[in-house]
Coordinates of C-alpha atoms and ligand atoms in Angstrom, one line a residue:
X1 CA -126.6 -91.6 49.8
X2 CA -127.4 -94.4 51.9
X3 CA -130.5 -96.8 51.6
X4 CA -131.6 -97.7 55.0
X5 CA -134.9 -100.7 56.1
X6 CA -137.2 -99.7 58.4
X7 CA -140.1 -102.2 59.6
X8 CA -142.8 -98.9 60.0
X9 CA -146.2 -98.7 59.5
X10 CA -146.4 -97.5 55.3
X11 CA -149.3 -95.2 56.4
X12 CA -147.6 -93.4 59.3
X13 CA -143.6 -93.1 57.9
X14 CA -142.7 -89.8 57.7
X15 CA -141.2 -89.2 54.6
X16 CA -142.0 -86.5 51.7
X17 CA -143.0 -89.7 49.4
X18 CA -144.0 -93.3 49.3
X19 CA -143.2 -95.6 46.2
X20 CA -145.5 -98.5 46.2
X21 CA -145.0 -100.9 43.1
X22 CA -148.2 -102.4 41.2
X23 CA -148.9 -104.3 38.2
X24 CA -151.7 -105.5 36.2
X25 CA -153.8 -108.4 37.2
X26 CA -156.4 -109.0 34.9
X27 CA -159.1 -107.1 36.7
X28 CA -157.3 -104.4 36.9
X29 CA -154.4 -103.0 39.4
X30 CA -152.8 -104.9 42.2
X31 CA -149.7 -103.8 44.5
X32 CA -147.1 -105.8 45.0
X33 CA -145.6 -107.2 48.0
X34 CA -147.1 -107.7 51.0
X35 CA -146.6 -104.3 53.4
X36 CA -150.2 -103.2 53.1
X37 CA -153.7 -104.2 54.4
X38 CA -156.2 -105.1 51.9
X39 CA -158.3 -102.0 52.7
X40 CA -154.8 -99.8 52.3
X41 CA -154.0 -101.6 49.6
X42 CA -157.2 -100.5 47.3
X43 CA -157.5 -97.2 48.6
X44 CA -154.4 -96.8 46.2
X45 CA -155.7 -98.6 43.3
X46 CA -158.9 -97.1 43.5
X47 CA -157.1 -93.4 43.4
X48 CA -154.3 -95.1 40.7
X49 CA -157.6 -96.4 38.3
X50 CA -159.7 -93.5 38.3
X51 CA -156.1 -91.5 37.0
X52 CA -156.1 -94.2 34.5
X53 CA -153.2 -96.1 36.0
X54 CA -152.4 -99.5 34.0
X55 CA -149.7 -100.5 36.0
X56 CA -147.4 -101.5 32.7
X57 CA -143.5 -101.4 33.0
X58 CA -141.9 -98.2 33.4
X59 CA -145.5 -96.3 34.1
X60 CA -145.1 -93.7 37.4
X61 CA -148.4 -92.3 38.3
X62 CA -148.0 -89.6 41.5
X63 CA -151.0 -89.5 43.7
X64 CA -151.2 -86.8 46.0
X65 CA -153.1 -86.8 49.9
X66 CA -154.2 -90.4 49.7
X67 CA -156.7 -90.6 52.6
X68 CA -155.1 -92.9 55.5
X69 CA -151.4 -92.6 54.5
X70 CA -149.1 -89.7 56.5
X71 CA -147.1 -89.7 53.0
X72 CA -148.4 -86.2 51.0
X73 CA -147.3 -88.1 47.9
X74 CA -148.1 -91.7 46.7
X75 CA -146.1 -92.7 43.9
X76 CA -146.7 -95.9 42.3
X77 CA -144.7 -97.8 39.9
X78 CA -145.8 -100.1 37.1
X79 CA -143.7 -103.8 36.8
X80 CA -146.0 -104.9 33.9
X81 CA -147.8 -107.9 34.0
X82 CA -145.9 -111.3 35.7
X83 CA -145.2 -113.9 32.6
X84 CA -143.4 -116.8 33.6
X85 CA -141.4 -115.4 36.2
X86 CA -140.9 -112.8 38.1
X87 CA -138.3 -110.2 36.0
X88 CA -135.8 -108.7 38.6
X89 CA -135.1 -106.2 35.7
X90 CA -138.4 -104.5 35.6
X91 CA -138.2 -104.5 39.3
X92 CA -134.7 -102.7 39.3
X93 CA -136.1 -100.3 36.4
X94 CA -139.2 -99.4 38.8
X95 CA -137.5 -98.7 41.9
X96 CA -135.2 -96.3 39.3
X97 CA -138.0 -94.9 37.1
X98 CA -139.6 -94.0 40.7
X99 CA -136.6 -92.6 42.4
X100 CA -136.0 -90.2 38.9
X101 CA -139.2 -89.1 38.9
X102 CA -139.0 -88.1 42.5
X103 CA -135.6 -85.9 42.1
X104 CA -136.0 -82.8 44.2
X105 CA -137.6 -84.9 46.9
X106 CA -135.6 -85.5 50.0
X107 CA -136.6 -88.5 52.1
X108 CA -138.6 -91.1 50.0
X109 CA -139.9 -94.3 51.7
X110 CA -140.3 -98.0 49.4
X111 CA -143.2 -100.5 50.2
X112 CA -141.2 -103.1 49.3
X113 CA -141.6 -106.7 49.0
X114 CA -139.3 -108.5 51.9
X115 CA -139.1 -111.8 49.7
X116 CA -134.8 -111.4 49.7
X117 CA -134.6 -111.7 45.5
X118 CA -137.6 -108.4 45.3
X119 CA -136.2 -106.8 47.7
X120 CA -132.7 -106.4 46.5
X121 CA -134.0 -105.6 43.2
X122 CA -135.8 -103.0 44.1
X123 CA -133.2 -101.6 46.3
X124 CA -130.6 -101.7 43.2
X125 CA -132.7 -100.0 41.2
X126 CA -133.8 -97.4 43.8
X127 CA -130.1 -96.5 45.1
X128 CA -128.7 -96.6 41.3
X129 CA -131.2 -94.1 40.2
X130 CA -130.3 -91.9 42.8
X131 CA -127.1 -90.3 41.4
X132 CA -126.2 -86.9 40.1
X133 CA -122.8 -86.0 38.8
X134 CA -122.4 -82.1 40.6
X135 CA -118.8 -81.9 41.3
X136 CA -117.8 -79.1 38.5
X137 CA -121.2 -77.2 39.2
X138 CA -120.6 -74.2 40.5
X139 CA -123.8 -73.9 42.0
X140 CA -126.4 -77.1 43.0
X141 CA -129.5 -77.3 42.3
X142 CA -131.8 -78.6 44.7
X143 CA -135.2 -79.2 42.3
X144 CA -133.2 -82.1 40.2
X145 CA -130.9 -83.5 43.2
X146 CA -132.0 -86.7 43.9
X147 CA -133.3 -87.8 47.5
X148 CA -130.6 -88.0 49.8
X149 CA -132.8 -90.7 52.0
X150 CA -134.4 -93.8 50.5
X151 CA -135.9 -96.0 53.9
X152 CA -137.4 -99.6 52.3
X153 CA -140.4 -100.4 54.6
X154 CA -140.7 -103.9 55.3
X155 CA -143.3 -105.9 57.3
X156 CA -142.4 -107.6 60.2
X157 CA -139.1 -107.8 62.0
X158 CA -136.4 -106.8 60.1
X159 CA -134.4 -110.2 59.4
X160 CA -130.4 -110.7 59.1
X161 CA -130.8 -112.1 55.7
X162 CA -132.6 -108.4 54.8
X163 CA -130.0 -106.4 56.9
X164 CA -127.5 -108.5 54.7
X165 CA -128.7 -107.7 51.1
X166 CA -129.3 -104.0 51.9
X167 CA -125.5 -103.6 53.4
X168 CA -124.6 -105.1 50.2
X169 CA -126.6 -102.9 47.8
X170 CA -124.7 -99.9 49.3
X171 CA -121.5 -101.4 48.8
X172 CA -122.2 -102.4 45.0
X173 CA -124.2 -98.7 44.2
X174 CA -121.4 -97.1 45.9
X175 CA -118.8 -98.7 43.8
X176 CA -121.1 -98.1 40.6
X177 CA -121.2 -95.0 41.6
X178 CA -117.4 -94.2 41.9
X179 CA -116.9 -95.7 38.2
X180 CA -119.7 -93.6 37.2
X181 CA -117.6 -90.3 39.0
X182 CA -114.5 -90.9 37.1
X183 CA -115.9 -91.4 33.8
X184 CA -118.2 -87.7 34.2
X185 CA -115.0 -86.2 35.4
X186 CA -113.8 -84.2 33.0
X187 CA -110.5 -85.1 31.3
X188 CA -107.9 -82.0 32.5
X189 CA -109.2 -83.5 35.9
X190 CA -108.1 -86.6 35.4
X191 CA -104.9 -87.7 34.1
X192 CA -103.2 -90.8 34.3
X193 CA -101.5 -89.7 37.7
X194 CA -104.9 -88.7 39.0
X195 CA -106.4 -92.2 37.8
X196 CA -103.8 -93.7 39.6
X197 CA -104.4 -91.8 42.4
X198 CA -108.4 -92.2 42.2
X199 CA -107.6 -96.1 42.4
X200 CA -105.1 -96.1 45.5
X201 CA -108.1 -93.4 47.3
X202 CA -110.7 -96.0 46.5
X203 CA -109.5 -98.8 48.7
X204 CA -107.4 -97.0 51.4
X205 CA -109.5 -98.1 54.0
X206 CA -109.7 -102.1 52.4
X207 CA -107.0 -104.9 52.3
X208 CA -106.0 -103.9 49.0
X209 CA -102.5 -103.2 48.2
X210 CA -102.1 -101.2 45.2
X211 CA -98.4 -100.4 43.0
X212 CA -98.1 -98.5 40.7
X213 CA -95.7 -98.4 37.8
X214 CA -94.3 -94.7 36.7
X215 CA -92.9 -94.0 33.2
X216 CA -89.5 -95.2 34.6
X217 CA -90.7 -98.1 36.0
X218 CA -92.6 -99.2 32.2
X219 CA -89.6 -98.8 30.5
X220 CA -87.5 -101.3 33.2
X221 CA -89.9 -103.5 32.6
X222 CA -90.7 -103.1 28.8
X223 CA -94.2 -101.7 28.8
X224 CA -93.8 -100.9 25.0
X225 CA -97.5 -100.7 24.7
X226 CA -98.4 -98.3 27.5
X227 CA -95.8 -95.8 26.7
X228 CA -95.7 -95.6 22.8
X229 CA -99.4 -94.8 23.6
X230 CA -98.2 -92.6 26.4
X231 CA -95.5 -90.8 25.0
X232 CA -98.1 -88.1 22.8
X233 CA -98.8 -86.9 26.2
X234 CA -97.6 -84.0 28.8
X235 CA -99.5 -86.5 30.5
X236 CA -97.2 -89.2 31.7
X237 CA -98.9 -93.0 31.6
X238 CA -99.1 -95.3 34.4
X239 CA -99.6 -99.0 35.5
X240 CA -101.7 -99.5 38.4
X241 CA -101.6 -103.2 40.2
X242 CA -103.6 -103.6 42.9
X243 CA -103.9 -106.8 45.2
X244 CA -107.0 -108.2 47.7
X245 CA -105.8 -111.6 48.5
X246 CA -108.3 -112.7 51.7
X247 CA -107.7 -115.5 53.6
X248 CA -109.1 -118.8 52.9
X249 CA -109.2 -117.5 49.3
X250 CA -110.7 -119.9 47.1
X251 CA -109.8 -118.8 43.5
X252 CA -107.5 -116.3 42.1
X253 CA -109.2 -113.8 39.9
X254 CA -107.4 -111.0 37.5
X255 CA -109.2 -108.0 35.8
X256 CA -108.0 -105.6 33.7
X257 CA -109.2 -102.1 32.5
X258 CA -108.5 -99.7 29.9
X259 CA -107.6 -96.4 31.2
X260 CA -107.4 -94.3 28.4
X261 CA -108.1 -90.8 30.4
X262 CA -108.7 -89.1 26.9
X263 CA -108.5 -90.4 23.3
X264 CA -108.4 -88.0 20.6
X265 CA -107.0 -91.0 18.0
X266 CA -103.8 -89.3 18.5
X267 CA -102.1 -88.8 14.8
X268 CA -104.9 -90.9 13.6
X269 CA -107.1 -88.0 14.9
X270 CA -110.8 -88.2 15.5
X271 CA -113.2 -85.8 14.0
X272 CA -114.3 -83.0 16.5
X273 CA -118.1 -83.8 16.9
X274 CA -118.6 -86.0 20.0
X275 CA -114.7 -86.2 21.1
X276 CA -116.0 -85.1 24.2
X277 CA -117.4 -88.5 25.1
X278 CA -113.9 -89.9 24.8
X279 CA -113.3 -88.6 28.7
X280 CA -114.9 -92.1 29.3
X281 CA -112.8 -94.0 27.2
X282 CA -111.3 -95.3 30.9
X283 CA -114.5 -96.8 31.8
X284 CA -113.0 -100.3 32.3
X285 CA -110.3 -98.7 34.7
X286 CA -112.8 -97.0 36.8
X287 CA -114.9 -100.4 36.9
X288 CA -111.8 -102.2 38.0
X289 CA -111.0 -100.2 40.3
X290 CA -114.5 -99.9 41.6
X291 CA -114.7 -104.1 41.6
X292 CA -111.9 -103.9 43.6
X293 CA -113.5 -101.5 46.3
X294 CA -116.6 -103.6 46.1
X295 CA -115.2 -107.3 46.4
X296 CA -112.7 -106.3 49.0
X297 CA -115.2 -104.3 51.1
X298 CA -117.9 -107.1 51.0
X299 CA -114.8 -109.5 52.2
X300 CA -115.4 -112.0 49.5
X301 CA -113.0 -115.0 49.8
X302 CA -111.4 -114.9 46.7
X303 CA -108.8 -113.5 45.7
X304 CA -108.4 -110.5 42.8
X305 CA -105.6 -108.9 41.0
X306 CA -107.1 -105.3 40.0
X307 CA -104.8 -104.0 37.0
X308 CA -105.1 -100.8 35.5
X309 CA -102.8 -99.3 32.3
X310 CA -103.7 -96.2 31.8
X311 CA -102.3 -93.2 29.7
X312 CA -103.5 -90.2 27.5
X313 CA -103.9 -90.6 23.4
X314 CA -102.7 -87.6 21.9
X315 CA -101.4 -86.1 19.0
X316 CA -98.0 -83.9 19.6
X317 CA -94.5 -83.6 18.0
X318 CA -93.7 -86.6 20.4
X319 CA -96.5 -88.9 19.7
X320 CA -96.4 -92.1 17.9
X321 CA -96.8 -92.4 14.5
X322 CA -99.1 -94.8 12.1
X323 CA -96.0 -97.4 11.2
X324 CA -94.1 -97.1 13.9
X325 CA -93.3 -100.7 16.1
X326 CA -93.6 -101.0 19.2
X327 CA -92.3 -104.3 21.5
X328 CA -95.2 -105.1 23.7
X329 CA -94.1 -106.6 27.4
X330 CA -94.0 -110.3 26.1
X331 CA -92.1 -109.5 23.2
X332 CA -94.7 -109.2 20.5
X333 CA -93.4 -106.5 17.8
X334 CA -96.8 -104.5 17.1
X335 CA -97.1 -102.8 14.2
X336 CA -99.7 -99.2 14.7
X337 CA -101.0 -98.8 11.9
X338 CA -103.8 -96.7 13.5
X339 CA -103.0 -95.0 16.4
X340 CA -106.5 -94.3 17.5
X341 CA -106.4 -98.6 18.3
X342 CA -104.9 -97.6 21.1
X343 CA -106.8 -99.2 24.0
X344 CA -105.5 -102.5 22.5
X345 CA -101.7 -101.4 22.7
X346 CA -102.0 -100.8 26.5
X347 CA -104.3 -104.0 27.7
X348 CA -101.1 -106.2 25.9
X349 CA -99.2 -105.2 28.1
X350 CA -101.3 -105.5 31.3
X351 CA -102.7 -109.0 29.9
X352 CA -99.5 -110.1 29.6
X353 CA -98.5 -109.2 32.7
X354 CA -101.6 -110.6 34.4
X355 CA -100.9 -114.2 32.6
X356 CA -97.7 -114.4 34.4
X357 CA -99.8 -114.9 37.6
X358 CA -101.7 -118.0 36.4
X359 CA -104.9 -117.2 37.5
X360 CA -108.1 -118.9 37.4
X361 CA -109.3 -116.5 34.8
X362 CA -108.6 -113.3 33.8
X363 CA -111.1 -110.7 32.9
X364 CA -110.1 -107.5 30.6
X365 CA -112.9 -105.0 30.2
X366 CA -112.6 -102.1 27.9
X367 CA -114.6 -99.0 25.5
X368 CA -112.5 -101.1 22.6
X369 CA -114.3 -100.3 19.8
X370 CA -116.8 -98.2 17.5
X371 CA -117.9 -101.6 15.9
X372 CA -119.1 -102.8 19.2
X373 CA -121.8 -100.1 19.2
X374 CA -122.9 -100.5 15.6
X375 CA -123.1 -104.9 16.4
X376 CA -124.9 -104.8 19.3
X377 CA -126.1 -101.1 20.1
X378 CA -125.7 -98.6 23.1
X379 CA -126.9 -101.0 26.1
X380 CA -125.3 -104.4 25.5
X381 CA -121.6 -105.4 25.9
X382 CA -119.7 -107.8 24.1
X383 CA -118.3 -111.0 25.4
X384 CA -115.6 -112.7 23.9
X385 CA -113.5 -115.6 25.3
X386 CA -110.7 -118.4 24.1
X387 CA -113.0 -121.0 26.7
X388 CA -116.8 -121.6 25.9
X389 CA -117.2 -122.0 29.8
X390 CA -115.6 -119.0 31.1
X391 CA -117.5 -117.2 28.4
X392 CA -120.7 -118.5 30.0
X393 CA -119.9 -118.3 33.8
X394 CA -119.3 -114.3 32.7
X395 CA -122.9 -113.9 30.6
X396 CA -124.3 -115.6 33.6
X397 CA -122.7 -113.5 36.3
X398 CA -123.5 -110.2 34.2
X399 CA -127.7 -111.4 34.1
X400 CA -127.9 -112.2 37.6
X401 CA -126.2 -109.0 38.3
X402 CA -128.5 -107.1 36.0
X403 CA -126.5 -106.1 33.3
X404 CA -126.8 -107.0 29.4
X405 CA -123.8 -108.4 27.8
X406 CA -123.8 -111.0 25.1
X407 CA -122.1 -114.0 24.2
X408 CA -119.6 -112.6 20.8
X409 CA -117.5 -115.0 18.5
X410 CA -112.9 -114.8 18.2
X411 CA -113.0 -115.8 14.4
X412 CA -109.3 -117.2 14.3
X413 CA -110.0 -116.3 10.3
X414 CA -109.4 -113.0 11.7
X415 CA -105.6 -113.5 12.3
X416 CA -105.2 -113.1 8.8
X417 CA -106.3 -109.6 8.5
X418 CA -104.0 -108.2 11.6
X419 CA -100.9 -109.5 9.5
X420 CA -97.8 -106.9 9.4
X421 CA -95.0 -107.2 6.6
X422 CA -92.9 -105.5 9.1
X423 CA -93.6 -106.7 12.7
X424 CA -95.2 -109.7 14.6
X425 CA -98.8 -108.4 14.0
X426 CA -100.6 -104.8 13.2
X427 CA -102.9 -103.4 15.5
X428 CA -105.5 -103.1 12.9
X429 CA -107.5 -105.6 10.8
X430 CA -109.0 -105.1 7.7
X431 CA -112.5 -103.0 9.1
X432 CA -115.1 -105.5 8.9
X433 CA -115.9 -107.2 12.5
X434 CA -113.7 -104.7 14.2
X435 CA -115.1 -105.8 17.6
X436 CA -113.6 -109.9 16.4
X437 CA -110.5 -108.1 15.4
X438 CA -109.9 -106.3 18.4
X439 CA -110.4 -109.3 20.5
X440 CA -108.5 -111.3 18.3
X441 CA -105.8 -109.2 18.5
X442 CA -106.0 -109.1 22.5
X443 CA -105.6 -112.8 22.7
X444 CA -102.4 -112.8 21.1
X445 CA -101.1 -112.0 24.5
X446 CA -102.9 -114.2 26.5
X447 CA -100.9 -117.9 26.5
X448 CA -102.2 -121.0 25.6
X449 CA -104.3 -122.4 28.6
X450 CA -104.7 -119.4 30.4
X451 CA -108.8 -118.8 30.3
X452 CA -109.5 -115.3 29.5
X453 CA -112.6 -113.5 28.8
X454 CA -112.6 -109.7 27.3
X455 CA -115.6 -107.6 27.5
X456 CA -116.4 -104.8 24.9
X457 CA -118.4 -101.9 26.8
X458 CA -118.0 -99.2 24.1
X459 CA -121.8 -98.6 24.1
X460 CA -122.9 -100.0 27.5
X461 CA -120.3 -97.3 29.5
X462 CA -121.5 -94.0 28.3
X463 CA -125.1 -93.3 28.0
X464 CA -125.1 -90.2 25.5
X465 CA -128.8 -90.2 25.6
X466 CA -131.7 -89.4 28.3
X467 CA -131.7 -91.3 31.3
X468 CA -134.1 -94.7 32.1
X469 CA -134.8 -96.8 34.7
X470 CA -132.1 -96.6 37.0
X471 CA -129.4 -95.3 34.8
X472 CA -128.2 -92.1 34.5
X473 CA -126.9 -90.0 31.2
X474 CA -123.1 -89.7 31.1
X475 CA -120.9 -92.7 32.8
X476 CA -123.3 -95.4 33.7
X477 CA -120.9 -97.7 36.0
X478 CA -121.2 -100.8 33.7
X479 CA -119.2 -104.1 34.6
X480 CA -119.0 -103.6 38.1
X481 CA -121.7 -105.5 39.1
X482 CA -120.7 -108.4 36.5
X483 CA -117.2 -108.5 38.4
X484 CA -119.1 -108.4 42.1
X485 CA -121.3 -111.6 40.8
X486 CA -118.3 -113.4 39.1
X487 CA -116.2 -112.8 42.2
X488 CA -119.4 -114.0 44.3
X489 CA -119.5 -116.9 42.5
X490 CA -115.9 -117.5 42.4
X491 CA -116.1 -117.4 45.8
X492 CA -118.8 -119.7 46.4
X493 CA -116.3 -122.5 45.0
Ligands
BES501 N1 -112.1 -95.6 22.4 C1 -112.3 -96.0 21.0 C2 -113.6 -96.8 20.9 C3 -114.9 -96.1 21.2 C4 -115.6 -95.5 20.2 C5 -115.4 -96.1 22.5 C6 -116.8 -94.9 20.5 C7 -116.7 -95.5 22.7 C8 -117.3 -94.9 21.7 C9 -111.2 -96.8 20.5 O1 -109.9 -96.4 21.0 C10 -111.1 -96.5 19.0 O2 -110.9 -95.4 18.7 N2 -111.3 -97.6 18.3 C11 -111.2 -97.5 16.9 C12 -110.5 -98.7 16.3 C13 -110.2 -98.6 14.9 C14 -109.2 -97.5 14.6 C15 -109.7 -100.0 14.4 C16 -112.7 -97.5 16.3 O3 -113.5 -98.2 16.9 O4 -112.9 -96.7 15.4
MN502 MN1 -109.0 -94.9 20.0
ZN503 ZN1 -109.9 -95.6 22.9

């Protein structure tokens, strides 16, 4: 799906629908934006009031053969009253409550507002909304596919600076999109190979060199933590680098993702209900690999390391076992207690590694824990850092590219409780803060100096519930756009 401007008249585009956004104004309902006349304008409201239309957030009131426009279908969105400022997130959430509401539809035209901040807003929210997950359907069905055109009518001439922000909203939605693919996929489609695989596809056409590391390759190179949780498998793990290192780049930028392609807990098994969900337990993978597709295609100067451990958790005569010891790629003897902490084993390695490079900062993103969920709920991640400033620069990249993540403590009171009497450290702590712990426990493998900042998406990844605004049930793409706007700004120097 591509979204596409057009400067059209909004009562003679042919289309099967027309979105218009409006909101409350006291007197009663205004649209927003400026693409209609005043006399279009209340022909609208006037049909919007007398269905009882308020115009409050999230409200989607269809009008059909509104006199004037060639549209058979009028659709307007509430954005709830303005406060203090404009919120880009109730735009975003209109253009996606609109665009859901419309699935079935084919070609669907926005009024929206041209003012470069609206308009990209309600272009995210429009294209994001517009996703289905279909590939293991045997048949599709066309009444809840969503449109396949979106054109955003603007008035006037269509400007570069307008050309630019749409361009870029197809590169971002497509990237959310691809990490939103991977997670849905189901896990006997993809296995660490096919992870690996899925990451080297996704920049094939882009200045991205990708390596990648097979089991042979981990044990040259002591990657104690990606195959002691690889080695339950018939699955083999993997280690995916991969490199977009523009010229004139300003910064050096690493992420990391936990590809965990399916966790059962291993020995430490999981109780059946829900294991399901633990297909997307390489959420962070797919949005590294997605950042990467995104940063290098919009040719940002700045260069990123993408890196990607991934393997399979299972139980099997083979598979670890709670006690055993592993030696992690910078030496650290690990002690796995639990072997459903698993993500943690394979990011040491892979931070590790991505420390050895120096760079600027270094970004891990990961479904890490349950606790993250029960601290701060389904739709917020967790931010953690060892440096109060890279822990800000990410919180602020993450709101201004839409997303809700919140600023989380590293008690170092919590070293205590990941003590071993056998090796350097256990992989557990003591069950209270288990979102602290795991990130505690991460930056034991990140040396002194080296800014790092680890994001806990546990909830945020998978939506397991009904679908709002402009995201979809199942695999939601989170973090992408948080690495796009820290790369962005990065970038900007
Ligand atoms: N992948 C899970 C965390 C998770 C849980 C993600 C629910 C998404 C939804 C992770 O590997 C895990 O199992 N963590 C354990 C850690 C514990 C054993 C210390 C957990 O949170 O229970
Ligand atoms: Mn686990
Ligand atoms: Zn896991």
């Amino acid at each position: 799906m591509t979204l596409t401007l057009a400067q059209t008249s909004p009562t003679t585009t042919a289309c099967d629908a027309i979105i218009v956004a409006v909101r409350p104004n006291g007197r009663g309902l205004e649209v927003a934006g400026h693409g209609l006349t005043p006399a279009q304008a209340k022909k609208i409201t006037d049909a919007l009031s007398a269905l009882g239309a308020t115009g409050k957030s999230g409200e989607v009131t269809k009008v059909g053969g509104v006199s004037g426009f060639k549209a058979p279908l009028v659709v307007a969105v509430g954005l709830g009253a303005v406060k203090d400022k404009v919120d880009l997130e109730s735009i975003r959430r209109a253009g996606g409550n609109a665009i859901r509401a419309l699935a079935g539809t084919k070609k669907v035209a926005i009024i929206s507002d041209p003012e470069p901040e609206l308009l990209q807003a309600m272009a995210t929210g429009a294209r994001l909304a517009a996703y289905a997950f279909t590939a293991f359907k045997s048949k599709q069905e066309p009444k809840s596919a969503p449109a396949s055109a979106i054109v955003l009518i603007v008035p006037g001439p269509i400007t570069a600076d307008q050309k630019r922000i749409v361009a870029e909203v197809n590169i971002v939605a497509n990237a959310v999109d691809l990490t939103r693919d991977l997670v849905n996929t189901p896990p006997n489609a993809l296995p660490p190979t096919a992870l690996a695989a899925a990451a080297k596809k996704a920049v094939a056409k882009l200045p991205v060199t990708v390596t990648i590391w097979d089991e042979r390759a981990l044990k040259r190179d002591g990657c104690g933590g990606i195959l002691g949780v690889g080695q339950g498998s018939a699955n083999p793990p993997r280690l995916v680098k991969m490199v977009y290192a523009p010229r004139g780049a300003k910064a050096h930028l690493a992420i990391v993702g936990k590809g965990i392609t399916f966790d059962t807990g291993g020995i430490s098994i999981k109780p059946a209900k829900n294991m399901d969900e633990m297909k997307g337990d390489m959420a962070g993978a797919a949005s590294v690999i997605s950042a990467m597709q995104a940063i290098a295609a919009l040719g940002l100067k700045v260069k990123v390391t993408g890196w990607v451990p991934t393997a399979e958790n299972m139980p099997s005569g083979t598979a670890q076992r709670p006690g055993d010891v592993i030696t992690t790629y910078n030496g650290t003897t690990v002690e796995v207690l639990n072997t459903d902490a698993e993500g943690r084993l394979i990011l040491a390695d892979a931070l590790a590694m991505a420390a050895e490079e120096n760079p600027a900062l270094i970004i891990d993103v990961a479904t890490l824990t349950g606790a993250q969920r029960i601290a701060l709920g389904a739709r917020i991640a967790g931010v953690m850092s060892n440096d109060d400033d890279a822990r800000a620069q990410v919180c602020a990249a993450a709101e201004s590219g839409g997303e809700a993540m919140w600023p989380m403590p590293l008690p170092e009171d919590l070293l205590a409780t990941l003590d071993s009497a056998t090796a350097d450290i256990a992989n557990i702590g003591d069950g209270l803060g288990g979102m602290l712990s795991a990130g505690v426990f991460l930056n034991k493998f990140i040396p002194s100096g080296q800014a790092w900042v680890h994001l806990d998406i546990a909830g945020p990844a998978f939506n397991d519930k009904g679908p709002y605004g402009y995201t979809p049930k199942g695999g939601t793409g989170a973090a992408v756009r948080t690495f796009v706007q820290v790369a962005k700004g990065l970038a900007a120097g």
